[in-house]
Amino acid sequence: MDKRQKILIVDDAEFNREILKEFLGEVYSYLEAENGIQAIRILEEIGNRLMLLDVNMPQMNGFEVLEWMNQLHWIDETPVIMISSEGSVDAMRKAYEMGITDYITRPFDSVIVKKRVQNTLELMRIKSV
């Protein structure tokens, strides 16, 4: 059985998902979704995992996913790091108000991505103790 922590990467661009997996390496196991609808289905099946969530996606965008997560109270148990090329203060503020743990802007920096994921997972571990 795979003991690595699972990370759900939700981004409509396969290229972005691949970059994130490359930056994070083989330390983690990955689940992937191309849109918010797939992300919700995965969360229903497997429960809380760290989620890297893109803002702009077809069918259901990142903010709509956060709305679902808030309605179902999943946001309390599932840490979300929002990823976006949108770096405006308004977008960031809205995401934080909706319960995200952190926000990463593109273009991605490997050190920042790694550290923010590590810090979030460490906070998850401490919270569960």
Short mmCIF file of C-alpha atoms in Angstrom, two decimals:
data_model
loop_
_atom_site.label_atom_id
_atom_site.label_comp_id
_atom_site.label_asym_id
_atom_site.label_seq_id
_atom_site.Cartn_x
_atom_site.Cartn_y
_atom_site.Cartn_z
CA MET A 1 0.00 0.00 0.00
CA ASP A 2 1.27 3.46 -0.92
CA LYS A 3 2.09 5.37 2.28
CA ARG A 4 2.86 8.65 0.52
CA GLN A 5 0.58 11.59 1.24
CA LYS A 6 -1.92 12.22 -1.53
CA ILE A 7 -2.27 15.58 -3.21
CA LEU A 8 -5.19 16.43 -5.47
CA ILE A 9 -4.09 18.73 -8.30
CA VAL A 10 -7.01 20.46 -10.00
CA ASP A 11 -6.10 22.36 -13.16
CA ASP A 12 -7.54 22.22 -16.67
CA ALA A 13 -4.04 22.48 -18.17
CA GLU A 14 -2.20 19.15 -18.13
CA PHE A 15 1.07 21.08 -18.54
CA ASN A 16 0.48 22.88 -15.21
CA ARG A 17 -0.36 19.62 -13.44
CA GLU A 18 2.84 18.04 -14.78
CA ILE A 19 4.95 21.01 -13.66
CA LEU A 20 3.54 20.83 -10.14
CA LYS A 21 4.19 17.09 -9.92
CA GLU A 22 7.73 17.61 -11.21
CA PHE A 23 8.40 20.34 -8.63
CA LEU A 24 6.99 18.26 -5.78
CA GLY A 25 8.69 15.05 -6.87
CA GLU A 26 8.03 11.46 -5.88
CA VAL A 27 7.57 12.27 -2.20
CA TYR A 28 3.80 12.44 -2.75
CA SER A 29 1.17 10.46 -4.59
CA TYR A 30 -1.06 12.46 -6.93
CA LEU A 31 -4.67 12.52 -7.97
CA GLU A 32 -5.63 14.82 -10.82
CA ALA A 33 -8.76 16.59 -11.96
CA GLU A 34 -9.26 18.72 -15.08
CA ASN A 35 -12.10 20.77 -13.62
CA GLY A 36 -14.05 21.47 -10.47
CA ILE A 37 -16.71 18.84 -11.14
CA GLN A 38 -14.08 16.10 -11.24
CA ALA A 39 -12.48 17.53 -8.09
CA ILE A 40 -15.76 17.37 -6.16
CA ARG A 41 -16.29 13.75 -7.27
CA ILE A 42 -12.80 12.79 -6.13
CA LEU A 43 -13.31 14.48 -2.75
CA GLU A 44 -16.60 12.62 -2.31
CA GLU A 45 -14.80 9.32 -2.90
CA ILE A 46 -11.53 9.75 -1.03
CA GLY A 47 -12.17 12.46 1.54
CA ASN A 48 -9.84 15.20 2.61
CA ARG A 49 -6.50 15.60 0.93
CA LEU A 50 -4.39 18.64 0.28
CA MET A 51 -5.75 20.25 -2.87
CA LEU A 52 -3.93 22.51 -5.30
CA LEU A 53 -6.84 24.30 -6.98
CA ASP A 54 -6.73 26.44 -10.12
CA VAL A 55 -9.02 29.46 -10.27
CA ASN A 56 -9.87 29.57 -13.97
CA MET A 57 -11.28 26.30 -15.31
CA PRO A 58 -14.18 25.32 -17.55
CA GLN A 59 -17.41 23.78 -16.20
CA MET A 60 -16.71 24.71 -12.56
CA ASN A 61 -14.03 27.20 -11.58
CA GLY A 62 -12.00 27.24 -8.37
CA PHE A 63 -14.28 29.70 -6.57
CA GLU A 64 -17.30 27.51 -7.35
CA VAL A 65 -15.43 24.51 -5.92
CA LEU A 66 -14.75 26.53 -2.77
CA GLU A 67 -18.47 27.39 -2.54
CA TRP A 68 -19.32 23.65 -2.63
CA MET A 69 -16.64 22.87 -0.10
CA ASN A 70 -18.01 25.53 2.23
CA GLN A 71 -21.61 24.34 1.85
CA LEU A 72 -20.57 20.77 2.68
CA HIS A 73 -18.12 21.90 5.40
CA TRP A 74 -15.27 20.13 3.60
CA ILE A 75 -13.18 23.29 3.71
CA ASP A 76 -12.73 22.70 7.46
CA GLU A 77 -10.93 19.40 6.83
CA THR A 78 -9.40 19.84 3.37
CA PRO A 79 -6.61 22.37 3.04
CA VAL A 80 -6.65 24.20 -0.29
CA ILE A 81 -3.78 26.02 -1.94
CA MET A 82 -5.22 28.18 -4.72
CA ILE A 83 -3.09 28.39 -7.87
CA SER A 84 -3.58 31.07 -10.47
CA SER A 85 -2.00 33.52 -12.83
CA GLU A 86 -4.43 36.00 -11.26
CA GLY A 87 -2.43 37.81 -8.61
CA SER A 88 -4.83 40.64 -7.81
CA VAL A 89 -5.43 41.47 -4.17
CA ASP A 90 -9.19 41.14 -4.69
CA ALA A 91 -8.92 37.58 -6.03
CA MET A 92 -6.54 36.60 -3.24
CA ARG A 93 -8.72 38.19 -0.57
CA LYS A 94 -11.82 36.44 -1.91
CA ALA A 95 -10.02 33.08 -1.89
CA TYR A 96 -8.77 33.54 1.68
CA GLU A 97 -12.25 34.63 2.81
CA MET A 98 -13.59 31.39 1.31
CA GLY A 99 -11.21 29.35 3.47
CA ILE A 100 -8.09 28.58 1.46
CA THR A 101 -4.87 27.87 3.30
CA ASP A 102 -2.50 29.54 0.84
CA TYR A 103 -2.25 31.10 -2.64
CA ILE A 104 0.44 30.52 -5.29
CA THR A 105 0.69 32.59 -8.46
CA ARG A 106 2.02 31.49 -11.83
CA PRO A 107 4.58 31.32 -13.19
CA PHE A 108 5.42 28.78 -10.51
CA ASP A 109 8.63 28.91 -8.53
CA SER A 110 9.70 25.40 -7.46
CA VAL A 111 11.01 26.48 -4.05
CA ILE A 112 7.81 28.36 -3.19
CA VAL A 113 5.57 25.50 -4.35
CA LYS A 114 7.54 22.93 -2.32
CA LYS A 115 7.65 25.04 0.84
CA ARG A 116 3.99 26.00 0.78
CA VAL A 117 2.94 22.38 0.28
CA GLN A 118 5.30 21.19 3.04
CA ASN A 119 4.10 23.91 5.43
CA THR A 120 0.44 23.13 4.74
CA LEU A 121 0.95 19.39 5.24
CA GLU A 122 2.82 20.06 8.48
CA LEU A 123 -0.07 22.21 9.72
CA MET A 124 -2.47 19.38 8.79
CA ARG A 125 -0.38 16.93 10.78
CA ILE A 126 -0.26 19.22 13.83
CA LYS A 127 -4.01 19.89 13.61
CA SER A 128 -4.80 16.17 13.59
CA VAL A 129 -2.69 15.41 16.67
#
